[in-house]
């Protein structure tokens, strides 16, 4: 399949979705969306102002009580229909993701599957929300607990998985009975907008899902966070922006789910299966061109296996085809924009100035688009910025250690705590690593932790709360308790 077989723009709405109506932004303002593989403009999208965002919140608030009162089975079936509609339109939706975000089509198809699975998963969770009826220890009263939707929720989603990060939030919100205002990333609003069409077609009532793309995210989000009717913020993005939003959300004491940055170690211990470790590294590093919060950021390798691991990884990265995600046979697409490419290039230059060796890559190809060559760096000094900052690009930075113990200690030398990957043949070592690693998710002999049925999230500066799994719906529910005297 190529992009040409589907014209994604024939279906993607380019307007705001407010109260079930597609409409233009205040004063008909628009902004441009760009194709990162060429840098050229794809289309204009309605540009929400703070007033438009408040109109979206008005719509969400108007229907919140009625929506909370719908039968869980009804909400479940809407999600199930939306899952099926997404699967029916999978190739076309994948083309749209590739067009606005750049990833190769095969990866976009993977993203649509992943995105749709959140809708299916939460259609199943919608009907499994339980309370309890129990006796107080004194025996003098009964305790009744029930769970209620937290209320109107703001979902701020990133550009790296423009469809899956929306369904991972809106799936549980719908399942729980919350109404929503979605603010997609300005680089990739089209996927969220077409999802709005799908949810409407699946029967989600007007006002439950409002979508406000904007080129002025700060202004729009600040207006929404300042409105006392909003009850929750779910954000995926950088730790820096997350910290700012948390401080703004403190004013109205919002419920928070924060999926923030990672600095994920990928550990190869002395007894690791090196072939498997290289396979895992390819996924952990190259998925989404490295633009994922769960991408491997620091490769920490035991000296006994470092040369073999590095040689094999270099050969694999060197053989990848870089190009527009819509072209046949492309393995690695562009980065999202020039600023991101400059950031990645800056981290590589800083590491090489501090003594790192470039085994492969290390530069940006000339020509249109925001491409960066898959890169392996060896002998990266511990002080290099690339060890502290999230790379968000196809660069593997390798450090070597004399013992497994040192590798495990180095893994925790970060303020982030999202994910970690460990390769070892020893089950005891693996389980001790799970206990000692300061993070929310650990891949054992596996380069991918993302899974709809698992709780995704971090600790330390990587965030609060969990998405997916049986935990995900509870981010949108409050517990209420009644004390009962009989
Ligand atoms: C992210 O990068 O924010 C999420 C990636 C994933 O779910 O795998």
Short mmCIF file of C-alpha atoms and ligand atoms in Angstrom, two decimals:
data_model
loop_
_atom_site.label_atom_id
_atom_site.label_comp_id
_atom_site.label_asym_id
_atom_site.label_seq_id
_atom_site.Cartn_x
_atom_site.Cartn_y
_atom_site.Cartn_z
CA UNK A 1 0.00 0.00 0.00
CA UNK A 2 1.20 3.53 -0.67
CA UNK A 3 -0.28 6.88 0.36
CA UNK A 4 -1.49 7.45 -3.21
CA UNK A 5 -3.97 4.57 -2.89
CA UNK A 6 -5.83 6.57 -0.23
CA UNK A 7 -6.37 10.28 -0.27
CA UNK A 8 -6.48 10.87 3.47
CA UNK A 9 -7.57 14.45 3.09
CA UNK A 10 -10.87 13.55 1.50
CA UNK A 11 -12.16 12.38 4.88
CA UNK A 12 -10.24 14.26 7.57
CA UNK A 13 -12.24 17.20 8.76
CA UNK A 14 -10.21 20.35 9.12
CA UNK A 15 -12.62 22.15 11.44
CA UNK A 16 -13.22 22.31 15.17
CA UNK A 17 -15.68 19.82 16.65
CA UNK A 18 -17.78 21.56 19.29
CA UNK A 19 -21.11 20.26 20.63
CA UNK A 20 -21.44 17.86 17.71
CA UNK A 21 -20.99 20.57 15.05
CA UNK A 22 -18.03 21.05 12.76
CA UNK A 23 -17.27 24.76 12.75
CA UNK A 24 -14.58 27.27 12.00
CA UNK A 25 -12.49 29.00 14.60
CA UNK A 26 -13.30 32.44 15.95
CA UNK A 27 -12.68 35.03 13.20
CA UNK A 28 -12.17 32.09 10.75
CA UNK A 29 -8.53 31.74 11.83
CA UNK A 30 -6.61 28.76 10.47
CA UNK A 31 -3.12 27.31 10.72
CA UNK A 32 -1.08 25.12 8.41
CA UNK A 33 -0.21 21.46 8.89
CA UNK A 34 3.04 20.27 7.29
CA UNK A 35 4.30 16.98 5.87
CA UNK A 36 7.59 16.31 7.73
CA UNK A 37 8.97 14.25 4.85
CA UNK A 38 8.92 17.27 2.51
CA UNK A 39 8.39 20.27 4.77
CA UNK A 40 5.51 21.36 2.53
CA UNK A 41 2.04 22.36 3.62
CA UNK A 42 -0.69 19.68 3.66
CA UNK A 43 -3.73 21.78 4.49
CA UNK A 44 -5.14 24.52 6.71
CA UNK A 45 -6.95 23.60 9.90
CA UNK A 46 -9.33 25.76 11.95
CA UNK A 47 -7.40 27.47 14.72
CA UNK A 48 -9.20 27.42 18.08
CA UNK A 49 -8.97 30.49 20.29
CA UNK A 50 -9.44 30.56 24.05
CA UNK A 51 -13.11 31.47 23.44
CA UNK A 52 -13.56 28.46 21.14
CA UNK A 53 -12.02 26.24 23.82
CA UNK A 54 -14.42 27.59 26.42
CA UNK A 55 -17.31 26.97 23.99
CA UNK A 56 -16.07 23.36 23.76
CA UNK A 57 -16.04 23.13 27.56
CA UNK A 58 -19.58 24.62 27.65
CA UNK A 59 -20.69 21.82 25.32
CA UNK A 60 -18.95 19.19 27.47
CA UNK A 61 -20.51 20.55 30.68
CA UNK A 62 -24.01 20.72 29.20
CA UNK A 63 -24.13 16.98 28.56
CA UNK A 64 -21.96 15.72 31.45
CA UNK A 65 -24.84 14.64 33.73
CA UNK A 66 -26.81 12.94 30.96
CA UNK A 67 -23.67 11.20 29.72
CA UNK A 68 -22.75 9.97 33.20
CA UNK A 69 -26.25 8.51 33.49
CA UNK A 70 -26.08 6.42 30.29
CA UNK A 71 -25.89 2.67 30.78
CA UNK A 72 -22.32 1.35 30.81
CA UNK A 73 -23.38 -1.17 28.15
CA UNK A 74 -24.43 1.69 25.85
CA UNK A 75 -21.05 3.41 26.25
CA UNK A 76 -19.34 0.07 25.80
CA UNK A 77 -21.12 -0.58 22.52
CA UNK A 78 -20.28 2.86 21.16
CA UNK A 79 -16.60 2.15 21.82
CA UNK A 80 -16.89 -1.27 20.24
CA UNK A 81 -18.48 0.24 17.11
CA UNK A 82 -15.74 2.87 16.98
CA UNK A 83 -13.12 0.08 17.20
CA UNK A 84 -14.75 -1.68 14.27
CA UNK A 85 -15.01 1.49 12.21
CA UNK A 86 -11.33 2.17 12.80
CA UNK A 87 -10.39 -1.31 11.69
CA UNK A 88 -12.54 -1.01 8.56
CA UNK A 89 -10.77 2.23 7.67
CA UNK A 90 -7.34 1.11 8.89
CA UNK A 91 -5.29 1.68 5.73
CA UNK A 92 -6.78 5.09 5.06
CA UNK A 93 -6.21 6.18 8.68
CA UNK A 94 -2.63 4.87 8.55
CA UNK A 95 -2.02 6.97 5.43
CA UNK A 96 -3.23 10.02 7.32
CA UNK A 97 -0.88 9.32 10.25
CA UNK A 98 2.05 8.92 7.84
CA UNK A 99 1.13 12.08 5.98
CA UNK A 100 1.05 14.36 9.03
CA UNK A 101 3.56 12.62 11.30
CA UNK A 102 5.98 10.95 8.89
CA UNK A 103 6.36 7.40 10.20
CA UNK A 104 6.60 4.55 7.65
CA UNK A 105 3.23 3.15 6.58
CA UNK A 106 3.84 -0.23 8.23
CA UNK A 107 4.36 1.57 11.54
CA UNK A 108 1.26 3.68 10.98
CA UNK A 109 -0.77 0.52 10.42
CA UNK A 110 0.69 -0.71 13.72
CA UNK A 111 -0.38 2.55 15.34
CA UNK A 112 -3.95 2.26 14.04
CA UNK A 113 -4.16 -1.31 15.40
CA UNK A 114 -2.79 -0.08 18.74
CA UNK A 115 -5.15 2.91 18.77
CA UNK A 116 -8.23 0.84 17.92
CA UNK A 117 -7.33 -1.72 20.59
CA UNK A 118 -7.68 0.97 23.27
CA UNK A 119 -11.27 1.46 22.14
CA UNK A 120 -11.94 -2.28 22.22
CA UNK A 121 -10.19 -2.69 25.59
CA UNK A 122 -12.13 0.12 27.23
CA UNK A 123 -15.41 -1.08 25.67
CA UNK A 124 -14.75 -4.19 27.77
CA UNK A 125 -13.71 -2.24 30.89
CA UNK A 126 -16.78 0.05 30.73
CA UNK A 127 -18.98 -2.73 32.09
CA UNK A 128 -16.55 -3.85 34.82
CA UNK A 129 -16.57 -0.88 37.18
CA UNK A 130 -17.24 -2.21 40.65
CA UNK A 131 -18.13 -0.83 44.07
CA UNK A 132 -18.12 -2.64 47.41
CA UNK A 133 -20.45 -3.24 50.31
CA UNK A 134 -18.65 -4.12 53.51
CA UNK A 135 -18.95 -3.95 57.26
CA UNK A 136 -17.07 -1.38 59.36
CA UNK A 137 -14.57 -3.13 61.71
CA UNK A 138 -16.63 -2.09 64.74
CA UNK A 139 -19.65 -3.87 63.24
CA UNK A 140 -21.76 -0.81 63.88
CA UNK A 141 -22.26 0.34 60.28
CA UNK A 142 -21.88 -0.64 56.66
CA UNK A 143 -19.60 0.91 54.07
CA UNK A 144 -20.88 1.29 50.52
CA UNK A 145 -18.42 2.40 47.83
CA UNK A 146 -19.30 3.39 44.31
CA UNK A 147 -17.37 4.95 41.44
CA UNK A 148 -18.49 8.02 39.54
CA UNK A 149 -17.05 9.82 36.50
CA UNK A 150 -14.71 12.64 37.52
CA UNK A 151 -16.42 14.98 35.04
CA UNK A 152 -15.36 17.15 32.09
CA UNK A 153 -11.80 16.24 31.16
CA UNK A 154 -9.16 18.00 29.09
CA UNK A 155 -7.05 15.63 27.01
CA UNK A 156 -3.82 17.16 25.71
CA UNK A 157 -2.20 14.77 23.24
CA UNK A 158 1.22 14.63 21.54
CA UNK A 159 2.29 14.42 17.89
CA UNK A 160 4.34 11.21 18.09
CA UNK A 161 1.35 8.82 18.15
CA UNK A 162 -1.38 11.18 16.89
CA UNK A 163 -4.11 8.54 16.93
CA UNK A 164 -3.13 6.11 19.69
CA UNK A 165 -2.47 8.73 22.33
CA UNK A 166 -5.96 10.15 21.75
CA UNK A 167 -7.73 6.78 21.97
CA UNK A 168 -5.67 5.85 25.05
CA UNK A 169 -7.26 8.85 26.79
CA UNK A 170 -10.68 9.16 25.20
CA UNK A 171 -11.38 5.40 25.40
CA UNK A 172 -11.33 5.32 29.23
CA UNK A 173 -12.99 8.75 29.49
CA UNK A 174 -15.95 7.55 27.40
CA UNK A 175 -16.05 4.21 29.24
CA UNK A 176 -16.15 6.00 32.60
CA UNK A 177 -18.83 8.51 31.55
CA UNK A 178 -16.70 11.66 31.30
CA UNK A 179 -17.17 14.30 28.64
CA UNK A 180 -14.03 15.64 26.98
CA UNK A 181 -12.24 18.47 25.27
CA UNK A 182 -9.35 17.16 23.17
CA UNK A 183 -6.45 19.48 22.34
CA UNK A 184 -4.28 17.61 19.80
CA UNK A 185 -0.71 18.66 19.03
CA UNK A 186 -0.59 21.44 16.43
CA UNK A 187 1.76 19.37 14.23
CA UNK A 188 -0.76 16.50 13.91
CA UNK A 189 -4.40 17.56 14.39
CA UNK A 190 -5.85 15.56 11.47
CA UNK A 191 -5.80 12.13 13.12
CA UNK A 192 -7.70 13.41 16.16
CA UNK A 193 -10.25 15.12 13.90
CA UNK A 194 -10.96 12.00 11.88
CA UNK A 195 -11.31 10.12 15.17
CA UNK A 196 -13.99 12.68 16.09
CA UNK A 197 -15.89 11.69 12.91
CA UNK A 198 -15.58 8.02 13.80
CA UNK A 199 -16.83 8.50 17.36
CA UNK A 200 -19.85 10.43 16.07
CA UNK A 201 -20.59 7.71 13.56
CA UNK A 202 -20.32 5.15 16.38
CA UNK A 203 -23.10 7.00 18.22
CA UNK A 204 -21.15 9.07 20.76
CA UNK A 205 -23.58 11.94 21.53
CA UNK A 206 -22.96 15.58 20.68
CA UNK A 207 -20.82 17.35 23.25
CA UNK A 208 -19.12 14.24 24.67
CA UNK A 209 -16.08 14.58 22.43
CA UNK A 210 -15.05 18.13 21.49
CA UNK A 211 -11.84 18.73 19.54
CA UNK A 212 -9.99 22.03 19.46
CA UNK A 213 -6.81 22.08 17.36
CA UNK A 214 -4.90 25.29 17.90
CA UNK A 215 -1.66 27.02 17.00
CA UNK A 216 -1.83 28.74 20.42
CA UNK A 217 -1.77 25.78 22.82
CA UNK A 218 -0.66 27.78 25.83
CA UNK A 219 -3.49 30.29 25.55
CA UNK A 220 -6.14 27.60 24.94
CA UNK A 221 -4.96 25.23 27.69
CA UNK A 222 -4.54 28.07 30.19
CA UNK A 223 -8.13 29.21 29.57
CA UNK A 224 -9.45 25.69 30.10
CA UNK A 225 -7.37 25.01 33.22
CA UNK A 226 -8.59 28.27 34.70
CA UNK A 227 -12.26 27.28 34.33
CA UNK A 228 -13.61 25.75 37.57
CA UNK A 229 -15.98 23.45 35.63
CA UNK A 230 -13.08 21.41 34.28
CA UNK A 231 -12.34 18.45 36.61
CA UNK A 232 -9.44 16.62 35.04
CA UNK A 233 -6.34 17.04 32.92
CA UNK A 234 -4.66 14.15 31.11
CA UNK A 235 -1.44 15.18 29.39
CA UNK A 236 1.20 13.33 27.38
CA UNK A 237 4.32 15.30 26.55
CA UNK A 238 7.55 16.62 27.98
CA UNK A 239 8.36 16.84 31.68
CA UNK A 240 9.00 20.55 31.26
CA UNK A 241 5.51 21.29 29.90
CA UNK A 242 3.96 18.77 32.30
CA UNK A 243 5.42 20.61 35.28
CA UNK A 244 3.99 23.90 34.03
CA UNK A 245 0.53 22.37 33.45
CA UNK A 246 0.57 20.78 36.91
CA UNK A 247 1.18 24.15 38.48
CA UNK A 248 -1.67 25.68 36.45
CA UNK A 249 -3.96 22.76 37.29
CA UNK A 250 -3.28 23.29 41.00
CA UNK A 251 -5.57 26.34 40.97
CA UNK A 252 -8.67 24.18 40.50
CA UNK A 253 -7.15 21.06 42.13
CA UNK A 254 -7.67 18.96 39.02
CA UNK A 255 -7.32 15.20 38.87
CA UNK A 256 -4.12 14.63 36.90
CA UNK A 257 -2.73 11.95 34.62
CA UNK A 258 0.72 12.94 33.37
CA UNK A 259 2.66 10.80 30.89
CA UNK A 260 5.96 12.66 30.72
CA UNK A 261 9.47 12.19 29.39
CA UNK A 262 11.76 9.21 29.83
CA UNK A 263 15.51 8.58 29.93
CA UNK A 264 15.20 4.85 29.53
CA UNK A 265 18.21 2.57 30.05
CA UNK A 266 18.64 -0.46 27.80
CA UNK A 267 20.89 -2.88 29.68
CA UNK A 268 22.79 -5.74 28.11
CA UNK A 269 24.28 -7.92 30.85
CA UNK A 270 27.23 -10.28 30.47
CA UNK A 271 25.06 -13.39 29.99
CA UNK A 272 22.60 -11.81 27.51
CA UNK A 273 21.54 -13.43 24.25
CA UNK A 274 23.16 -10.81 21.99
CA UNK A 275 21.12 -11.58 18.92
CA UNK A 276 17.92 -11.10 20.93
CA UNK A 277 19.33 -7.94 22.52
CA UNK A 278 20.04 -6.43 19.09
CA UNK A 279 16.52 -7.34 17.91
CA UNK A 280 15.09 -5.71 21.03
CA UNK A 281 17.32 -2.67 20.58
CA UNK A 282 16.03 -2.18 17.04
CA UNK A 283 12.48 -1.96 18.36
CA UNK A 284 13.30 0.04 21.49
CA UNK A 285 15.39 2.54 19.52
CA UNK A 286 13.94 2.72 16.00
CA UNK A 287 10.18 2.49 16.61
CA UNK A 288 8.73 5.84 15.58
CA UNK A 289 12.24 7.00 14.55
CA UNK A 290 13.10 7.01 18.26
CA UNK A 291 10.39 9.59 18.93
CA UNK A 292 8.71 7.79 21.78
CA UNK A 293 8.83 8.37 25.50
CA UNK A 294 9.58 4.66 25.96
CA UNK A 295 12.43 4.62 23.43
CA UNK A 296 15.79 3.31 24.68
CA UNK A 297 17.82 6.41 25.52
CA UNK A 298 20.99 5.00 27.12
CA UNK A 299 22.55 1.68 26.09
CA UNK A 300 24.45 0.35 29.11
CA UNK A 301 26.44 -2.71 28.10
CA UNK A 302 28.73 -5.12 29.97
CA UNK A 303 32.30 -4.92 28.61
CA UNK A 304 32.38 -8.66 27.88
CA UNK A 305 29.68 -8.34 25.21
CA UNK A 306 30.02 -4.67 24.24
CA UNK A 307 32.01 -5.15 21.03
CA UNK A 308 29.69 -7.81 19.64
CA UNK A 309 26.55 -5.86 20.58
CA UNK A 310 27.88 -2.63 19.14
CA UNK A 311 29.10 -4.24 15.89
CA UNK A 312 25.81 -5.97 15.28
CA UNK A 313 23.71 -2.92 16.13
CA UNK A 314 25.90 -0.75 13.87
CA UNK A 315 25.43 -3.18 10.98
CA UNK A 316 21.66 -3.25 11.46
CA UNK A 317 21.25 0.52 11.75
CA UNK A 318 23.57 1.09 8.80
CA UNK A 319 21.39 -1.13 6.59
CA UNK A 320 18.15 0.79 7.18
CA UNK A 321 16.53 2.76 4.39
CA UNK A 322 15.70 6.34 5.34
CA UNK A 323 13.01 8.19 3.37
CA UNK A 324 9.43 9.44 3.22
CA UNK A 325 7.19 7.17 5.28
CA UNK A 326 4.79 6.73 2.36
CA UNK A 327 7.47 5.23 0.06
CA UNK A 328 7.74 1.49 -0.43
CA UNK A 329 10.57 -0.19 1.52
CA UNK A 330 11.34 2.74 3.82
CA UNK A 331 12.37 1.76 7.37
CA UNK A 332 13.00 5.16 8.95
CA UNK A 333 10.94 8.29 8.27
CA UNK A 334 11.67 11.93 9.10
CA UNK A 335 11.68 13.59 12.49
CA UNK A 336 8.67 15.77 13.15
CA UNK A 337 10.22 19.16 12.36
CA UNK A 338 13.44 21.09 11.92
CA UNK A 339 13.60 22.07 15.59
CA UNK A 340 13.55 18.40 16.60
CA UNK A 341 16.21 17.53 14.04
CA UNK A 342 18.44 20.37 15.28
CA UNK A 343 18.02 19.15 18.85
CA UNK A 344 19.06 15.58 17.94
CA UNK A 345 22.02 16.87 15.89
CA UNK A 346 23.05 19.09 18.81
CA UNK A 347 23.07 16.13 21.22
CA UNK A 348 25.20 14.06 18.83
CA UNK A 349 27.67 16.93 18.27
CA UNK A 350 27.95 17.51 22.01
CA UNK A 351 28.68 13.80 22.62
CA UNK A 352 31.36 13.65 19.90
CA UNK A 353 33.01 16.81 21.22
CA UNK A 354 33.21 15.04 24.57
CA UNK A 355 35.01 12.07 22.96
CA UNK A 356 32.29 9.75 21.63
CA UNK A 357 32.97 7.79 18.44
CA UNK A 358 30.39 7.74 15.63
CA UNK A 359 30.11 4.13 14.39
CA UNK A 360 27.43 4.91 11.81
CA UNK A 361 25.27 7.91 10.89
CA UNK A 362 25.88 11.08 12.85
CA UNK A 363 24.50 13.50 10.30
CA UNK A 364 21.39 14.74 8.53
CA UNK A 365 21.03 13.88 4.84
CA UNK A 366 20.73 16.88 2.52
CA UNK A 367 17.47 17.67 0.72
CA UNK A 368 13.89 18.27 1.75
CA UNK A 369 12.33 16.79 4.87
CA UNK A 370 13.53 16.47 8.46
CA UNK A 371 15.54 13.26 8.17
CA UNK A 372 18.37 12.18 10.46
CA UNK A 373 20.54 9.13 9.78
CA UNK A 374 20.26 6.20 12.22
CA UNK A 375 23.32 6.63 14.42
CA UNK A 376 25.43 4.58 16.82
CA UNK A 377 27.72 6.39 19.26
CA UNK A 378 30.30 4.54 21.33
CA UNK A 379 32.35 5.61 24.35
CA UNK A 380 29.88 8.30 25.29
CA UNK A 381 31.11 10.07 28.41
CA UNK A 382 28.87 9.91 31.45
CA UNK A 383 28.62 13.73 31.55
CA UNK A 384 27.37 14.12 27.95
CA UNK A 385 23.95 15.79 27.59
CA UNK A 386 22.75 12.79 25.56
CA UNK A 387 22.84 10.74 28.79
CA UNK A 388 20.64 13.20 30.64
CA UNK A 389 18.20 14.39 27.98
CA UNK A 390 15.53 12.50 26.11
CA UNK A 391 16.95 12.07 22.57
CA UNK A 392 13.69 11.55 20.65
CA UNK A 393 15.60 10.51 17.55
CA UNK A 394 17.26 7.45 15.94
CA UNK A 395 20.51 7.69 17.93
CA UNK A 396 21.87 4.82 20.04
CA UNK A 397 24.35 6.04 22.64
CA UNK A 398 26.46 3.23 24.14
CA UNK A 399 28.41 3.16 27.40
CA UNK A 400 30.38 0.16 28.61
CA UNK A 401 30.66 -1.14 32.19
CA UNK A 402 32.94 -3.63 33.92
CA UNK A 403 30.19 -5.44 35.86
CA UNK A 404 26.44 -6.11 35.83
CA UNK A 405 26.15 -4.37 39.21
CA UNK A 406 27.58 -1.16 37.73
CA UNK A 407 25.15 -1.37 34.82
CA UNK A 408 22.19 -1.64 37.19
CA UNK A 409 23.44 1.26 39.32
CA UNK A 410 23.95 3.49 36.24
CA UNK A 411 20.41 2.71 35.08
CA UNK A 412 18.94 4.60 38.03
CA UNK A 413 21.17 7.67 37.59
CA UNK A 414 18.39 9.84 36.20
CA UNK A 415 15.52 11.93 37.51
CA UNK A 416 13.23 10.23 34.98
CA UNK A 417 11.55 6.93 35.79
CA UNK A 418 9.50 5.74 32.85
CA UNK A 419 10.83 2.47 31.41
CA UNK A 420 13.91 0.22 31.44
CA UNK A 421 14.98 -2.78 29.37
CA UNK A 422 17.18 -5.63 30.65
CA UNK A 423 18.72 -8.46 28.65
CA UNK A 424 19.94 -11.42 30.72
CA UNK A 425 19.49 -15.19 30.66
CA UNK A 426 19.24 -15.34 34.45
CA UNK A 427 15.68 -15.15 35.76
CA UNK A 428 16.88 -14.24 39.27
CA UNK A 429 18.93 -11.32 37.92
CA UNK A 430 15.96 -10.16 35.83
CA UNK A 431 13.58 -10.21 38.78
CA UNK A 432 16.08 -8.43 41.05
CA UNK A 433 16.38 -5.78 38.35
CA UNK A 434 12.58 -5.37 38.25
CA UNK A 435 12.69 -4.73 42.02
CA UNK A 436 15.59 -2.30 42.00
CA UNK A 437 14.91 -0.24 38.86
CA UNK A 438 13.32 3.12 39.63
CA UNK A 439 10.72 3.23 36.86
CA UNK A 440 7.15 2.30 36.03
CA UNK A 441 7.75 -0.33 33.32
CA UNK A 442 10.48 -2.91 32.68
CA UNK A 443 11.05 -4.94 29.51
CA UNK A 444 12.78 -8.25 30.27
CA UNK A 445 14.43 -9.61 27.13
CA UNK A 446 11.92 -7.51 25.22
CA UNK A 447 12.30 -4.12 23.54
CA UNK A 448 8.64 -3.11 23.71
CA UNK A 449 6.61 -2.45 26.86
CA UNK A 450 3.63 -0.76 25.19
CA UNK A 451 0.57 -2.97 25.58
CA UNK A 452 -3.08 -1.98 25.73
CA UNK A 453 -3.84 -4.42 28.57
CA UNK A 454 -0.93 -3.20 30.74
CA UNK A 455 -0.64 -0.10 32.97
CA UNK A 456 1.53 2.38 31.08
CA UNK A 457 3.19 5.13 33.11
CA UNK A 458 6.16 6.28 35.10
CA UNK A 459 7.44 7.48 38.45
CA UNK A 460 9.80 10.32 39.48
CA UNK A 461 9.87 13.04 36.80
CA UNK A 462 8.17 10.75 34.28
CA UNK A 463 4.70 11.39 35.58
CA UNK A 464 1.64 10.36 37.52
CA UNK A 465 -1.08 7.82 36.88
CA UNK A 466 -1.43 4.93 34.46
CA UNK A 467 -3.02 4.56 31.03
CA UNK A 468 -4.34 1.29 29.63
CA UNK A 469 -4.77 -1.91 31.61
CA UNK A 470 -7.47 -2.29 34.22
CA UNK A 471 -5.94 0.77 35.92
CA UNK A 472 -6.63 3.16 33.01
CA UNK A 473 -10.35 3.68 33.58
CA UNK A 474 -9.78 4.58 37.25
CA UNK A 475 -7.99 7.74 36.16
CA UNK A 476 -11.47 8.96 35.11
CA UNK A 477 -13.42 7.74 38.14
CA UNK A 478 -13.79 9.04 41.70
CA UNK A 479 -14.64 6.81 44.62
CA UNK A 480 -17.66 7.83 46.66
CA UNK A 481 -18.52 6.19 49.95
CA UNK A 482 -21.72 6.08 51.94
CA UNK A 483 -21.74 5.24 55.68
CA UNK A 484 -24.87 3.22 56.38
CA UNK A 485 -26.52 2.72 59.72
CA UNK A 486 -28.93 -0.19 59.63
C1 LIG B 1 4.58 7.82 24.03
O1 LIG B 1 5.64 7.94 23.44
O2 LIG B 1 4.08 8.79 24.58
C2 LIG B 1 3.82 6.52 24.13
C3 LIG B 1 4.38 5.44 23.35
C4 LIG B 1 3.65 4.13 23.48
O3 LIG B 1 2.51 4.04 23.94
O4 LIG B 1 4.26 3.15 23.12
#
